[in-house]
Amino acid sequence: MSVFYKLYQDNRENSKHKGSWYARAKHIDVIGTDQLADEMQENCTVKRSDILAVISELVTTMQKKLQQSMAVKIDRLGTFKIGLNTAPANSVKEFSASKNVKGTHLLFQPETRIDKNGYRQRAMLMGVSVKELPKNAVIVDDESGDDVNP
């Protein structure tokens, strides 16, 4: 199986790469927790209801631990942690969380392994291949999740 891409051209007026072509990953569908649980049930001895219960509890526990200022590492997947969006302060004394912290966001760092040749390989990307999206394929818009024509 391959990750599909679609070509797009850089049309920004002030870009030094104006007119150059690039590939952008395109998703043909979205799979939800229920569908994942169905497929996982077929691949192991654990029932769908147990899988859904574990995923639900994982989300709840991760949220709790992240909000306790902990990083959450899931082996063979990666590490999640909370990051901050802040505005600058002129000095340490002038910095306050209520004034300078503007928001939070979630950071994800995929697990990285170093192979026998010394190359870094990210979890979930080992063995990935890419292929141009077939013409007339229905794809999922990266921004909205809606089906769109290429």
PDB file of C-alpha atoms in Angstrom:
ATOM      1  CA  MET A   1       0.000   0.000   0.000  1.00  0.00           C
ATOM      2  CA  SER A   2       1.200   3.496  -0.736  1.00  0.00           C
ATOM      3  CA  VAL A   3       0.646   6.999   0.571  1.00  0.00           C
ATOM      4  CA  PHE A   4      -0.956   9.026  -2.213  1.00  0.00           C
ATOM      5  CA  TYR A   5       0.199  12.465  -3.247  1.00  0.00           C
ATOM      6  CA  LYS A   6      -1.070  15.199  -5.519  1.00  0.00           C
ATOM      7  CA  LEU A   7       1.119  17.770  -7.266  1.00  0.00           C
ATOM      8  CA  TYR A   8       0.656  21.487  -6.703  1.00  0.00           C
ATOM      9  CA  GLN A   9       2.478  24.532  -8.026  1.00  0.00           C
ATOM     10  CA  ASP A  10       3.961  27.318  -5.909  1.00  0.00           C
ATOM     11  CA  ASN A  11       2.130  30.448  -7.111  1.00  0.00           C
ATOM     12  CA  ARG A  12       3.185  32.839  -4.341  1.00  0.00           C
ATOM     13  CA  GLU A  13       4.254  36.164  -5.854  1.00  0.00           C
ATOM     14  CA  ASN A  14       7.343  36.725  -3.686  1.00  0.00           C
ATOM     15  CA  SER A  15       8.543  33.122  -3.593  1.00  0.00           C
ATOM     16  CA  LYS A  16      11.975  32.327  -4.986  1.00  0.00           C
ATOM     17  CA  HIS A  17      10.462  28.973  -5.988  1.00  0.00           C
ATOM     18  CA  LYS A  18       7.443  30.470  -7.836  1.00  0.00           C
ATOM     19  CA  GLY A  19       6.386  28.073 -10.578  1.00  0.00           C
ATOM     20  CA  SER A  20       8.041  25.031  -8.974  1.00  0.00           C
ATOM     21  CA  TRP A  21       6.019  21.877  -8.404  1.00  0.00           C
ATOM     22  CA  TYR A  22       5.681  20.023  -5.113  1.00  0.00           C
ATOM     23  CA  ALA A  23       3.897  16.924  -3.840  1.00  0.00           C
ATOM     24  CA  ARG A  24       1.337  17.078  -1.028  1.00  0.00           C
ATOM     25  CA  ALA A  25       0.091  13.951   0.765  1.00  0.00           C
ATOM     26  CA  LYS A  26      -3.605  13.252   0.123  1.00  0.00           C
ATOM     27  CA  HIS A  27      -5.839  11.084   2.260  1.00  0.00           C
ATOM     28  CA  ILE A  28      -8.488   8.957   0.577  1.00  0.00           C
ATOM     29  CA  ASP A  29     -10.511   8.351   3.723  1.00  0.00           C
ATOM     30  CA  VAL A  30     -10.627   8.724   7.499  1.00  0.00           C
ATOM     31  CA  ILE A  31     -10.760   5.662   9.723  1.00  0.00           C
ATOM     32  CA  GLY A  32     -12.290   6.017  13.166  1.00  0.00           C
ATOM     33  CA  THR A  33     -11.889   4.222  16.440  1.00  0.00           C
ATOM     34  CA  ASP A  34     -14.761   1.808  15.734  1.00  0.00           C
ATOM     35  CA  GLN A  35     -13.272   0.704  12.428  1.00  0.00           C
ATOM     36  CA  LEU A  36      -9.829   0.330  13.984  1.00  0.00           C
ATOM     37  CA  ALA A  37     -11.314  -1.808  16.763  1.00  0.00           C
ATOM     38  CA  ASP A  38     -13.087  -4.012  14.198  1.00  0.00           C
ATOM     39  CA  GLU A  39      -9.870  -4.639  12.309  1.00  0.00           C
ATOM     40  CA  MET A  40      -7.832  -5.143  15.475  1.00  0.00           C
ATOM     41  CA  GLN A  41     -10.379  -7.704  16.720  1.00  0.00           C
ATOM     42  CA  GLU A  42      -9.805  -9.722  13.532  1.00  0.00           C
ATOM     43  CA  ASN A  43      -6.033  -9.681  14.077  1.00  0.00           C
ATOM     44  CA  CYS A  44      -5.884 -10.788  17.720  1.00  0.00           C
ATOM     45  CA  THR A  45      -7.770 -12.553  20.489  1.00  0.00           C
ATOM     46  CA  VAL A  46      -9.057  -9.379  22.138  1.00  0.00           C
ATOM     47  CA  LYS A  47     -12.695  -8.471  21.578  1.00  0.00           C
ATOM     48  CA  ARG A  48     -13.835  -5.203  19.997  1.00  0.00           C
ATOM     49  CA  SER A  49     -15.508  -4.021  23.217  1.00  0.00           C
ATOM     50  CA  ASP A  50     -12.270  -4.549  25.163  1.00  0.00           C
ATOM     51  CA  ILE A  51     -10.264  -2.639  22.543  1.00  0.00           C
ATOM     52  CA  LEU A  52     -12.712   0.281  22.666  1.00  0.00           C
ATOM     53  CA  ALA A  53     -12.595   0.305  26.465  1.00  0.00           C
ATOM     54  CA  VAL A  54      -8.791   0.387  26.484  1.00  0.00           C
ATOM     55  CA  ILE A  55      -8.602   3.168  23.861  1.00  0.00           C
ATOM     56  CA  SER A  56     -11.178   5.220  25.758  1.00  0.00           C
ATOM     57  CA  GLU A  57      -9.296   4.833  29.028  1.00  0.00           C
ATOM     58  CA  LEU A  58      -5.977   5.565  27.292  1.00  0.00           C
ATOM     59  CA  VAL A  59      -7.325   8.911  26.067  1.00  0.00           C
ATOM     60  CA  THR A  60      -8.640   9.828  29.521  1.00  0.00           C
ATOM     61  CA  THR A  61      -5.437   8.794  31.304  1.00  0.00           C
ATOM     62  CA  MET A  62      -3.197  10.521  28.751  1.00  0.00           C
ATOM     63  CA  GLN A  63      -5.149  13.774  29.155  1.00  0.00           C
ATOM     64  CA  LYS A  64      -4.794  13.572  32.935  1.00  0.00           C
ATOM     65  CA  LYS A  65      -1.044  12.876  32.810  1.00  0.00           C
ATOM     66  CA  LEU A  66      -0.370  15.525  30.137  1.00  0.00           C
ATOM     67  CA  GLN A  67      -2.200  18.096  32.263  1.00  0.00           C
ATOM     68  CA  GLN A  68       0.017  17.077  35.215  1.00  0.00           C
ATOM     69  CA  SER A  69       3.001  18.288  33.131  1.00  0.00           C
ATOM     70  CA  MET A  70       4.126  14.786  32.197  1.00  0.00           C
ATOM     71  CA  ALA A  71       5.209  13.545  28.787  1.00  0.00           C
ATOM     72  CA  VAL A  72       3.407  10.358  27.745  1.00  0.00           C
ATOM     73  CA  LYS A  73       5.503   7.809  25.852  1.00  0.00           C
ATOM     74  CA  ILE A  74       3.731   4.975  24.073  1.00  0.00           C
ATOM     75  CA  ASP A  75       6.302   2.371  23.064  1.00  0.00           C
ATOM     76  CA  ARG A  76       6.591   1.760  19.293  1.00  0.00           C
ATOM     77  CA  LEU A  77       4.483   4.890  18.653  1.00  0.00           C
ATOM     78  CA  GLY A  78       6.042   7.991  20.200  1.00  0.00           C
ATOM     79  CA  THR A  79       5.842  10.655  22.882  1.00  0.00           C
ATOM     80  CA  PHE A  80       3.094  13.228  23.487  1.00  0.00           C
ATOM     81  CA  LYS A  81       3.545  16.407  25.509  1.00  0.00           C
ATOM     82  CA  ILE A  82       1.920  19.808  25.926  1.00  0.00           C
ATOM     83  CA  GLY A  83       3.566  22.902  24.462  1.00  0.00           C
ATOM     84  CA  LEU A  84       2.835  26.564  25.158  1.00  0.00           C
ATOM     85  CA  ASN A  85       2.149  29.535  22.881  1.00  0.00           C
ATOM     86  CA  THR A  86       3.560  32.590  24.613  1.00  0.00           C
ATOM     87  CA  ALA A  87       4.036  36.286  24.022  1.00  0.00           C
ATOM     88  CA  PRO A  88       7.417  37.767  24.953  1.00  0.00           C
ATOM     89  CA  ALA A  89       8.142  39.691  28.119  1.00  0.00           C
ATOM     90  CA  ASN A  90      10.929  42.262  28.460  1.00  0.00           C
ATOM     91  CA  SER A  91      12.197  40.661  31.670  1.00  0.00           C
ATOM     92  CA  VAL A  92      11.660  37.696  33.950  1.00  0.00           C
ATOM     93  CA  LYS A  93       9.891  39.983  36.443  1.00  0.00           C
ATOM     94  CA  GLU A  94       7.419  41.155  33.779  1.00  0.00           C
ATOM     95  CA  PHE A  95       6.452  37.626  32.705  1.00  0.00           C
ATOM     96  CA  SER A  96       3.169  36.233  34.027  1.00  0.00           C
ATOM     97  CA  ALA A  97       1.234  33.202  32.902  1.00  0.00           C
ATOM     98  CA  SER A  98      -2.045  35.120  32.740  1.00  0.00           C
ATOM     99  CA  LYS A  99      -0.567  37.836  30.518  1.00  0.00           C
ATOM    100  CA  ASN A 100       2.029  36.012  28.419  1.00  0.00           C
ATOM    101  CA  VAL A 101       0.719  32.463  27.955  1.00  0.00           C
ATOM    102  CA  LYS A 102      -1.635  32.705  24.984  1.00  0.00           C
ATOM    103  CA  GLY A 103      -2.525  29.047  24.483  1.00  0.00           C
ATOM    104  CA  THR A 104      -1.493  25.426  24.552  1.00  0.00           C
ATOM    105  CA  HIS A 105      -0.947  22.792  21.885  1.00  0.00           C
ATOM    106  CA  LEU A 106      -0.153  19.108  21.706  1.00  0.00           C
ATOM    107  CA  LEU A 107       3.269  17.990  20.527  1.00  0.00           C
ATOM    108  CA  PHE A 108       3.945  14.518  19.150  1.00  0.00           C
ATOM    109  CA  GLN A 109       7.393  13.058  18.526  1.00  0.00           C
ATOM    110  CA  PRO A 110       7.304   9.696  16.762  1.00  0.00           C
ATOM    111  CA  GLU A 111       9.536   7.016  18.221  1.00  0.00           C
ATOM    112  CA  THR A 112      12.838   6.992  16.367  1.00  0.00           C
ATOM    113  CA  ARG A 113      15.071   3.972  15.877  1.00  0.00           C
ATOM    114  CA  ILE A 114      18.559   3.917  14.420  1.00  0.00           C
ATOM    115  CA  ASP A 115      19.071   1.071  11.934  1.00  0.00           C
ATOM    116  CA  LYS A 116      22.291  -0.899  11.392  1.00  0.00           C
ATOM    117  CA  ASN A 117      23.545   1.722   8.896  1.00  0.00           C
ATOM    118  CA  GLY A 118      23.074   4.581  11.371  1.00  0.00           C
ATOM    119  CA  TYR A 119      19.951   5.996   9.693  1.00  0.00           C
ATOM    120  CA  ARG A 120      17.122   7.317  11.856  1.00  0.00           C
ATOM    121  CA  GLN A 121      13.761   5.680  11.189  1.00  0.00           C
ATOM    122  CA  ARG A 122      10.533   7.070  12.630  1.00  0.00           C
ATOM    123  CA  ALA A 123       7.833   4.727  13.929  1.00  0.00           C
ATOM    124  CA  MET A 124       4.900   4.381  11.538  1.00  0.00           C
ATOM    125  CA  LEU A 125       7.060   5.514   8.593  1.00  0.00           C
ATOM    126  CA  MET A 126       9.310   2.471   8.219  1.00  0.00           C
ATOM    127  CA  GLY A 127       8.689   0.909   4.826  1.00  0.00           C
ATOM    128  CA  VAL A 128       6.388   3.694   3.572  1.00  0.00           C
ATOM    129  CA  SER A 129       6.102   4.185  -0.178  1.00  0.00           C
ATOM    130  CA  VAL A 130       4.447   6.984  -2.133  1.00  0.00           C
ATOM    131  CA  LYS A 131       2.350   6.966  -5.292  1.00  0.00           C
ATOM    132  CA  GLU A 132       0.577   9.665  -7.295  1.00  0.00           C
ATOM    133  CA  LEU A 133      -3.147   9.880  -6.610  1.00  0.00           C
ATOM    134  CA  PRO A 134      -5.072   8.352  -9.543  1.00  0.00           C
ATOM    135  CA  LYS A 135      -7.060  10.778 -11.679  1.00  0.00           C
ATOM    136  CA  ASN A 136     -10.742  11.166 -10.696  1.00  0.00           C
ATOM    137  CA  ALA A 137     -10.157   9.698  -7.255  1.00  0.00           C
ATOM    138  CA  VAL A 138     -12.290  10.981  -4.397  1.00  0.00           C
ATOM    139  CA  ILE A 139     -10.087  12.295  -1.608  1.00  0.00           C
ATOM    140  CA  VAL A 140     -10.577  13.706   1.855  1.00  0.00           C
ATOM    141  CA  ASP A 141      -9.752  17.409   2.189  1.00  0.00           C
ATOM    142  CA  ASP A 142      -6.802  17.752   4.583  1.00  0.00           C
ATOM    143  CA  GLU A 143      -8.325  20.803   6.265  1.00  0.00           C
ATOM    144  CA  SER A 144     -12.014  20.018   6.620  1.00  0.00           C
ATOM    145  CA  GLY A 145     -12.175  16.214   6.336  1.00  0.00           C
ATOM    146  CA  ASP A 146     -14.810  16.566   3.586  1.00  0.00           C
ATOM    147  CA  ASP A 147     -14.734  14.567   0.353  1.00  0.00           C
ATOM    148  CA  VAL A 148     -13.449  16.692  -2.531  1.00  0.00           C
ATOM    149  CA  ASN A 149     -12.495  16.043  -6.130  1.00  0.00           C
ATOM    150  CA  PRO A 150      -8.768  16.296  -6.944  1.00  0.00           C
TER     151      PRO A 150
END
